[in-house]
mmCIF file of C-alpha atoms in Angstrom:
data_model
loop_
_atom_site.group_PDB
_atom_site.id
_atom_site.type_symbol
_atom_site.label_atom_id
_atom_site.label_comp_id
_atom_site.label_asym_id
_atom_site.label_seq_id
_atom_site.Cartn_x
_atom_site.Cartn_y
_atom_site.Cartn_z
ATOM 1 C CA MET A 1 -143.409 158.243 -72.900
ATOM 2 C CA ALA A 2 -146.545 156.528 -71.543
ATOM 3 C CA LEU A 3 -146.663 153.689 -69.055
ATOM 4 C CA ASN A 4 -147.549 150.303 -70.468
ATOM 5 C CA PRO A 5 -149.789 148.684 -67.813
ATOM 6 C CA SER A 6 -149.576 145.282 -69.541
ATOM 7 C CA CYS A 7 -146.041 144.986 -68.091
ATOM 8 C CA VAL A 8 -147.466 144.536 -64.602
ATOM 9 C CA GLY A 9 -146.846 140.936 -63.547
ATOM 10 C CA LYS A 10 -143.868 140.537 -65.845
ATOM 11 C CA SER A 11 -140.916 138.607 -64.404
ATOM 12 C CA TYR A 12 -137.392 138.969 -65.735
ATOM 13 C CA PRO A 13 -134.700 136.320 -66.147
ATOM 14 C CA LEU A 14 -132.320 135.859 -63.203
ATOM 15 C CA SER A 15 -129.419 138.260 -63.074
ATOM 16 C CA ARG A 16 -125.850 137.056 -63.403
ATOM 17 C CA PRO A 17 -124.294 136.244 -60.000
ATOM 18 C CA TYR A 18 -123.064 139.250 -57.990
ATOM 19 C CA PRO A 19 -119.972 138.173 -56.053
ATOM 20 C CA VAL A 20 -119.827 139.820 -52.614
ATOM 21 C CA GLU A 21 -116.225 140.601 -51.761
ATOM 22 C CA PRO A 22 -114.686 142.069 -48.595
ATOM 23 C CA GLU A 23 -113.752 145.318 -50.350
ATOM 24 C CA THR A 24 -117.301 145.765 -51.661
ATOM 25 C CA ILE A 25 -118.655 145.699 -48.112
ATOM 26 C CA ARG A 26 -115.844 147.811 -46.621
ATOM 27 C CA ARG A 27 -116.353 150.488 -49.284
ATOM 28 C CA PHE A 28 -120.125 150.502 -48.787
ATOM 29 C CA ALA A 29 -119.911 150.679 -44.967
ATOM 30 C CA GLU A 30 -117.454 153.562 -45.260
ATOM 31 C CA ALA A 31 -119.722 155.397 -47.712
ATOM 32 C CA VAL A 32 -122.706 155.163 -45.350
ATOM 33 C CA GLY A 33 -120.547 156.314 -42.434
ATOM 34 C CA ASP A 34 -120.634 153.098 -40.418
ATOM 35 C CA PRO A 35 -117.277 152.176 -38.831
ATOM 36 C CA ALA A 36 -118.557 149.033 -37.050
ATOM 37 C CA ALA A 37 -115.798 146.396 -36.959
ATOM 38 C CA VAL A 38 -118.242 143.693 -38.047
ATOM 39 C CA TYR A 39 -118.180 145.104 -41.623
ATOM 40 C CA THR A 40 -114.410 144.811 -42.023
ATOM 41 C CA ASP A 41 -113.086 142.299 -39.513
ATOM 42 C CA GLN A 42 -113.650 138.565 -39.909
ATOM 43 C CA GLN A 43 -113.018 137.931 -36.194
ATOM 44 C CA ALA A 44 -115.541 140.588 -35.146
ATOM 45 C CA ALA A 45 -118.057 138.989 -37.525
ATOM 46 C CA GLN A 46 -117.409 135.501 -36.154
ATOM 47 C CA ALA A 47 -117.759 136.767 -32.586
ATOM 48 C CA LEU A 48 -121.368 137.667 -33.487
ATOM 49 C CA GLY A 49 -121.924 134.258 -35.079
ATOM 50 C CA HIS A 50 -121.534 135.282 -38.720
ATOM 51 C CA PRO A 51 -119.703 132.760 -40.927
ATOM 52 C CA SER A 52 -118.113 135.704 -42.792
ATOM 53 C CA VAL A 53 -118.285 139.507 -42.780
ATOM 54 C CA PRO A 54 -121.918 140.667 -43.227
ATOM 55 C CA ALA A 55 -123.067 143.693 -45.213
ATOM 56 C CA PRO A 56 -125.015 146.634 -43.742
ATOM 57 C CA PRO A 57 -128.801 146.171 -44.013
ATOM 58 C CA THR A 58 -129.347 148.418 -47.040
ATOM 59 C CA PHE A 59 -126.525 146.910 -49.122
ATOM 60 C CA PRO A 60 -128.845 144.483 -50.975
ATOM 61 C CA PHE A 61 -130.259 147.480 -52.850
ATOM 62 C CA VAL A 62 -126.890 147.794 -54.597
ATOM 63 C CA VAL A 63 -127.139 144.185 -55.732
ATOM 64 C CA VAL A 64 -130.683 144.732 -56.983
ATOM 65 C CA ALA A 65 -129.794 147.994 -58.757
ATOM 66 C CA ARG A 66 -127.052 146.108 -60.591
ATOM 67 C CA ALA A 67 -129.571 143.432 -61.574
ATOM 68 C CA LEU A 68 -132.007 146.097 -62.815
ATOM 69 C CA ASP A 69 -129.290 147.613 -65.018
ATOM 70 C CA GLU A 70 -128.743 144.174 -66.479
ATOM 71 C CA VAL A 71 -132.239 142.768 -67.053
ATOM 72 C CA PHE A 72 -134.437 145.796 -67.317
ATOM 73 C CA SER A 73 -135.650 148.074 -70.082
ATOM 74 C CA TYR A 74 -137.441 151.237 -68.961
ATOM 75 C CA ASP A 75 -138.412 151.868 -72.596
ATOM 76 C CA GLU A 76 -140.421 148.666 -72.731
ATOM 77 C CA ILE A 77 -142.381 149.738 -69.625
ATOM 78 C CA GLY A 78 -142.754 153.293 -70.831
ATOM 79 C CA PHE A 79 -141.126 154.648 -67.659
ATOM 80 C CA ASP A 80 -138.800 157.626 -68.107
ATOM 81 C CA PRO A 81 -135.825 157.244 -65.730
ATOM 82 C CA THR A 82 -134.268 160.632 -66.637
ATOM 83 C CA TYR A 83 -135.275 162.124 -63.276
ATOM 84 C CA LEU A 84 -135.800 159.008 -61.204
ATOM 85 C CA VAL A 85 -136.275 159.205 -57.438
ATOM 86 C CA HIS A 86 -137.065 156.555 -54.850
ATOM 87 C CA GLY A 87 -140.652 156.528 -53.528
ATOM 88 C CA ASP A 88 -140.488 153.793 -50.932
ATOM 89 C CA GLN A 89 -138.375 150.819 -50.012
ATOM 90 C CA CYS A 90 -138.866 147.637 -47.999
ATOM 91 C CA PHE A 91 -136.377 144.890 -47.136
ATOM 92 C CA GLU A 92 -137.466 141.517 -45.718
ATOM 93 C CA TYR A 93 -134.393 139.551 -44.689
ATOM 94 C CA ALA A 94 -133.947 135.796 -44.396
ATOM 95 C CA ARG A 95 -130.329 136.527 -43.438
ATOM 96 C CA SER A 96 -127.628 139.152 -43.956
ATOM 97 C CA VAL A 97 -125.771 139.364 -47.240
ATOM 98 C CA ARG A 98 -122.188 138.303 -46.500
ATOM 99 C CA VAL A 99 -118.738 137.940 -47.988
ATOM 100 C CA GLY A 100 -118.558 134.911 -50.263
ATOM 101 C CA ASP A 101 -122.159 135.165 -51.436
ATOM 102 C CA ARG A 102 -122.823 134.953 -55.145
ATOM 103 C CA LEU A 103 -126.216 136.596 -55.392
ATOM 104 C CA VAL A 104 -128.760 136.205 -58.138
ATOM 105 C CA THR A 105 -131.799 138.467 -58.360
ATOM 106 C CA ALA A 106 -135.260 137.764 -59.757
ATOM 107 C CA VAL A 107 -137.063 141.007 -60.601
ATOM 108 C CA SER A 108 -140.754 141.388 -61.322
ATOM 109 C CA ILE A 109 -143.013 144.364 -61.963
ATOM 110 C CA THR A 110 -145.777 144.587 -59.380
ATOM 111 C CA GLY A 111 -147.282 147.939 -60.350
ATOM 112 C CA ALA A 112 -147.179 150.743 -62.895
ATOM 113 C CA LYS A 113 -149.468 153.721 -62.556
ATOM 114 C CA ASN A 114 -149.701 157.469 -62.800
ATOM 115 C CA LEU A 115 -150.296 159.182 -59.453
ATOM 116 C CA ARG A 116 -150.891 162.937 -59.362
ATOM 117 C CA GLY A 117 -149.217 163.353 -62.740
ATOM 118 C CA LYS A 118 -146.155 161.266 -61.941
ATOM 119 C CA ASP A 119 -145.387 157.783 -63.230
ATOM 120 C CA VAL A 120 -144.837 155.338 -60.376
ATOM 121 C CA LEU A 121 -143.256 151.929 -60.913
ATOM 122 C CA THR A 122 -143.386 149.233 -58.244
ATOM 123 C CA LEU A 123 -140.966 146.313 -58.312
ATOM 124 C CA ARG A 124 -140.232 143.198 -56.303
ATOM 125 C CA ALA A 125 -136.766 141.672 -56.247
ATOM 126 C CA ASP A 126 -135.970 138.309 -54.686
ATOM 127 C CA VAL A 127 -132.285 137.859 -53.943
ATOM 128 C CA ALA A 128 -130.867 134.366 -53.450
ATOM 129 C CA ASP A 129 -127.456 132.770 -53.236
ATOM 130 C CA THR A 130 -126.461 130.625 -56.226
ATOM 131 C CA SER A 131 -127.095 127.592 -53.971
ATOM 132 C CA GLY A 132 -130.770 128.624 -54.116
ATOM 133 C CA GLU A 133 -130.919 129.880 -50.515
ATOM 134 C CA HIS A 134 -133.258 132.864 -50.229
ATOM 135 C CA VAL A 135 -131.458 135.873 -48.708
ATOM 136 C CA VAL A 136 -133.692 138.949 -48.929
ATOM 137 C CA THR A 137 -136.759 140.296 -50.698
ATOM 138 C CA LEU A 138 -136.977 143.945 -51.712
ATOM 139 C CA ARG A 139 -140.141 145.828 -52.596
ATOM 140 C CA LEU A 140 -139.557 149.263 -54.026
ATOM 141 C CA THR A 141 -141.172 152.157 -55.780
ATOM 142 C CA PHE A 142 -139.523 154.454 -58.281
ATOM 143 C CA VAL A 143 -141.053 157.790 -59.239
ATOM 144 C CA SER A 144 -140.316 159.607 -62.488
ATOM 145 C CA LEU A 145 -140.200 163.335 -61.776
ATOM 146 C CA THR A 146 -141.551 165.566 -64.493
ATOM 147 C CA ALA A 147 -139.000 167.969 -65.884
ATOM 148 C CA VAL A 148 -139.553 171.633 -65.335
ATOM 149 C CA LYS A 149 -140.244 173.471 -68.597
ATOM 150 C CA GLY A 150 -137.156 173.698 -70.763
ATOM 151 C CA GLY A 151 -135.256 170.892 -69.017
ATOM 152 C CA VAL A 152 -133.775 168.036 -71.019
ATOM 153 C CA GLY A 153 -136.609 165.754 -69.845
ATOM 154 C CA ASP A 154 -139.281 168.209 -70.950
ATOM 155 C CA ALA A 155 -140.797 166.560 -74.013
ATOM 156 C CA ALA A 156 -141.806 169.971 -75.378
ATOM 157 C CA SER A 157 -138.151 171.016 -75.573
ATOM 158 C CA ARG A 158 -136.984 168.003 -77.585
ATOM 159 C CA MET B 1 -122.532 142.208 -26.819
ATOM 160 C CA PRO B 2 -125.773 142.173 -28.802
ATOM 161 C CA LEU B 3 -128.809 143.481 -26.967
ATOM 162 C CA ARG B 4 -131.168 140.896 -25.456
ATOM 163 C CA ALA B 5 -134.943 141.075 -25.772
ATOM 164 C CA GLU B 6 -135.499 140.965 -22.001
ATOM 165 C CA ASN B 7 -133.540 144.211 -21.663
ATOM 166 C CA VAL B 8 -135.920 146.089 -23.962
ATOM 167 C CA GLU B 9 -139.178 147.811 -22.976
ATOM 168 C CA VAL B 10 -141.872 149.448 -25.084
ATOM 169 C CA GLY B 11 -141.156 153.178 -25.061
ATOM 170 C CA ASP B 12 -137.356 152.790 -24.892
ATOM 171 C CA GLU B 13 -135.640 155.462 -26.964
ATOM 172 C CA LEU B 14 -132.718 154.601 -29.226
ATOM 173 C CA PRO B 15 -129.752 156.964 -28.799
ATOM 174 C CA ALA B 16 -130.368 159.955 -31.100
ATOM 175 C CA ARG B 17 -127.766 160.716 -33.755
ATOM 176 C CA THR B 18 -127.075 163.665 -36.045
ATOM 177 C CA VAL B 19 -125.141 162.973 -39.230
ATOM 178 C CA THR B 20 -123.714 165.491 -41.685
ATOM 179 C CA VAL B 21 -124.181 164.761 -45.381
ATOM 180 C CA THR B 22 -121.925 166.710 -47.741
ATOM 181 C CA ARG B 23 -121.543 166.770 -51.513
ATOM 182 C CA GLN B 24 -118.355 164.767 -51.090
ATOM 183 C CA GLY B 25 -120.317 162.195 -49.103
ATOM 184 C CA LEU B 26 -122.820 161.923 -51.967
ATOM 185 C CA VAL B 27 -120.021 161.316 -54.465
ATOM 186 C CA ARG B 28 -118.557 158.664 -52.182
ATOM 187 C CA TYR B 29 -121.934 156.938 -51.835
ATOM 188 C CA ALA B 30 -122.506 157.173 -55.606
ATOM 189 C CA GLY B 31 -119.211 155.374 -56.175
ATOM 190 C CA ALA B 32 -119.727 152.710 -53.528
ATOM 191 C CA SER B 33 -123.287 151.972 -54.619
ATOM 192 C CA GLU B 34 -122.726 152.532 -58.354
ATOM 193 C CA ASP B 35 -125.713 154.896 -58.327
ATOM 194 C CA PHE B 36 -124.682 157.687 -60.683
ATOM 195 C CA ASN B 37 -128.115 159.297 -61.014
ATOM 196 C CA PRO B 38 -127.196 162.958 -61.678
ATOM 197 C CA VAL B 39 -129.859 164.413 -59.352
ATOM 198 C CA HIS B 40 -127.419 163.354 -56.606
ATOM 199 C CA TRP B 41 -124.409 165.293 -57.908
ATOM 200 C CA ASN B 42 -125.371 167.672 -60.714
ATOM 201 C CA PRO B 43 -127.239 170.845 -59.610
ATOM 202 C CA ARG B 44 -128.299 171.646 -63.186
ATOM 203 C CA VAL B 45 -130.044 168.283 -63.562
ATOM 204 C CA ALA B 46 -131.553 168.540 -60.077
ATOM 205 C CA ARG B 47 -133.106 171.910 -60.956
ATOM 206 C CA GLU B 48 -134.373 170.564 -64.290
ATOM 207 C CA ALA B 49 -136.186 167.917 -62.277
ATOM 208 C CA GLY B 50 -137.826 170.645 -60.205
ATOM 209 C CA LEU B 51 -135.654 170.101 -57.116
ATOM 210 C CA PRO B 52 -134.139 173.098 -55.288
ATOM 211 C CA ASP B 53 -130.620 171.617 -55.497
ATOM 212 C CA VAL B 54 -128.772 168.297 -55.441
ATOM 213 C CA ILE B 55 -130.470 165.760 -53.144
ATOM 214 C CA ALA B 56 -129.072 162.847 -51.154
ATOM 215 C CA HIS B 57 -129.720 159.301 -52.342
ATOM 216 C CA GLY B 58 -132.771 158.044 -50.469
ATOM 217 C CA MET B 59 -130.814 154.850 -49.885
ATOM 218 C CA LEU B 60 -128.039 156.832 -48.179
ATOM 219 C CA THR B 61 -130.551 158.387 -45.790
ATOM 220 C CA MET B 62 -132.035 154.931 -45.168
ATOM 221 C CA ALA B 63 -128.540 153.547 -44.489
ATOM 222 C CA ILE B 64 -127.726 156.393 -42.077
ATOM 223 C CA ALA B 65 -130.936 155.635 -40.186
ATOM 224 C CA ALA B 66 -130.149 151.887 -40.169
ATOM 225 C CA ARG B 67 -126.950 152.483 -38.215
ATOM 226 C CA THR B 68 -128.993 153.865 -35.321
ATOM 227 C CA VAL B 69 -130.686 150.460 -35.132
ATOM 228 C CA THR B 70 -127.665 148.223 -35.727
ATOM 229 C CA ASP B 71 -125.552 150.166 -33.173
ATOM 230 C CA TRP B 72 -128.367 149.782 -30.629
ATOM 231 C CA ALA B 73 -129.009 146.097 -31.365
ATOM 232 C CA GLY B 74 -125.284 145.307 -31.592
ATOM 233 C CA ASP B 75 -125.587 143.119 -34.693
ATOM 234 C CA PRO B 76 -126.682 143.985 -38.257
ATOM 235 C CA ALA B 77 -128.242 140.526 -38.580
ATOM 236 C CA ALA B 78 -130.810 141.493 -35.926
ATOM 237 C CA VAL B 79 -132.725 143.432 -38.599
ATOM 238 C CA VAL B 80 -135.394 141.190 -40.122
ATOM 239 C CA GLU B 81 -137.495 143.879 -41.801
ATOM 240 C CA TYR B 82 -136.873 147.519 -42.668
ATOM 241 C CA ARG B 83 -139.195 149.774 -44.603
ATOM 242 C CA THR B 84 -139.782 153.440 -45.270
ATOM 243 C CA ARG B 85 -141.284 156.021 -47.589
ATOM 244 C CA PHE B 86 -139.070 158.803 -48.855
ATOM 245 C CA SER B 87 -141.442 161.646 -48.063
ATOM 246 C CA ARG B 88 -139.116 164.643 -48.596
ATOM 247 C CA PRO B 89 -135.710 164.913 -50.239
ATOM 248 C CA VAL B 90 -132.577 165.745 -48.223
ATOM 249 C CA VAL B 91 -131.288 168.801 -50.084
ATOM 250 C CA VAL B 92 -127.487 169.001 -49.885
ATOM 251 C CA PRO B 93 -126.015 172.477 -50.472
ATOM 252 C CA ASP B 94 -122.556 172.931 -51.957
ATOM 253 C CA ASP B 95 -120.829 174.099 -48.794
ATOM 254 C CA PRO B 96 -118.702 172.428 -46.111
ATOM 255 C CA ALA B 97 -121.643 172.254 -43.675
ATOM 256 C CA GLY B 98 -123.751 170.200 -46.096
ATOM 257 C CA ALA B 99 -127.076 168.902 -44.777
ATOM 258 C CA SER B 100 -127.819 167.539 -41.365
ATOM 259 C CA VAL B 101 -129.805 164.304 -40.909
ATOM 260 C CA GLU B 102 -131.224 163.673 -37.432
ATOM 261 C CA VAL B 103 -132.195 160.099 -36.516
ATOM 262 C CA GLY B 104 -134.199 158.972 -33.516
ATOM 263 C CA GLY B 105 -136.070 155.793 -32.752
ATOM 264 C CA ARG B 106 -138.358 154.196 -30.231
ATOM 265 C CA VAL B 107 -139.485 150.691 -29.281
ATOM 266 C CA VAL B 108 -143.179 150.403 -30.120
ATOM 267 C CA ALA B 109 -143.868 146.700 -29.547
ATOM 268 C CA ARG B 110 -142.368 143.538 -28.132
ATOM 269 C CA LEU B 111 -143.586 140.406 -29.827
ATOM 270 C CA ASP B 112 -142.917 136.697 -29.334
ATOM 271 C CA ASP B 113 -139.679 135.040 -30.321
ATOM 272 C CA GLY B 114 -137.468 138.037 -29.472
ATOM 273 C CA LEU B 115 -139.061 140.208 -32.140
ATOM 274 C CA VAL B 116 -139.133 143.937 -31.393
ATOM 275 C CA ARG B 117 -140.745 146.662 -33.499
ATOM 276 C CA LEU B 118 -139.181 150.107 -33.770
ATOM 277 C CA ASP B 119 -140.374 153.377 -35.263
ATOM 278 C CA LEU B 120 -137.695 155.724 -36.545
ATOM 279 C CA VAL B 121 -137.966 159.493 -36.850
ATOM 280 C CA VAL B 122 -135.625 160.879 -39.494
ATOM 281 C CA THR B 123 -135.521 164.613 -40.202
ATOM 282 C CA SER B 124 -133.347 167.124 -42.021
ATOM 283 C CA GLY B 125 -133.556 170.772 -41.014
ATOM 284 C CA GLY B 126 -136.671 170.017 -38.984
ATOM 285 C CA THR B 127 -138.512 168.363 -41.914
ATOM 286 C CA LYS B 128 -139.397 164.676 -41.793
ATOM 287 C CA VAL B 129 -137.514 163.058 -44.711
ATOM 288 C CA LEU B 130 -138.482 159.431 -44.064
ATOM 289 C CA SER B 131 -142.036 158.582 -43.143
ATOM 290 C CA ASP B 132 -143.427 155.313 -41.818
ATOM 291 C CA ALA B 133 -139.799 154.282 -41.170
ATOM 292 C CA ARG B 134 -140.269 150.959 -39.391
ATOM 293 C CA VAL B 135 -137.854 148.252 -38.387
ATOM 294 C CA THR B 136 -138.400 144.812 -36.939
ATOM 295 C CA VAL B 137 -135.424 143.306 -35.142
ATOM 296 C CA ARG B 138 -134.973 139.852 -33.676
ATOM 297 C CA LEU B 139 -132.994 139.914 -30.430
ATOM 298 C CA ALA B 140 -131.683 136.960 -28.475
ATOM 299 C CA SER B 141 -134.236 135.937 -25.840
#
């Protein structure tokens, strides 16, 4: 598979709304090992001035990953996700994601290049509530690791 | 009570934390985040990709480091920007001890409007796993 540089600049249609529910946030906070009451208790959230329970800061990546699954085709970009790892990640928040949000994500490709033999894909994702309020912008890089010889991702073994 | 900007000085250290990451923890994070990439749970696939063993999700490491900041600031909404590079993987062996992730942080700048910049140091087994891990928080002022 070879990267198709003409994809750089491409924007994808908005994702379907991602409804943020209390259980989604509780489960995520538990999985990242954060027992703070603000992630499960409406009163604790309100005491800090939140209208509803907020999500931990890295939760928006889950929303964006869901949007990528929906709108994205790695084939079209020529990026092999068989052995995908994260290169870097940036979040710029307008506010916290919170219970009751219905989040839509606009994804665009900001870069696609081969660095030291590895394909590197750079994306931007703008997450907004269905009311149009901007919530958070993510910038991220995915790296496609090359399979070791004989692995399922090793083209020579196919 | 959330931290206030006037109570913060450049050079302040955030309380250091050490967090254990086990295979079970990776499965739990995979489920909660719906990230089922096999390099995070299948040793065969991890080795095919040239990794020594299963590795933690970079986003789990980033989340573990975030708690150091949100505990210190007292409010997750204080975080206005958070960025990092995933410089080395956190390799998680299949034993009860798992991997250890050590998180530290320091105040590097106080800006106008309650904004405070932090640098985080995140290591596993003495190796830096996040690099250029930077957070900007907005504290009440």
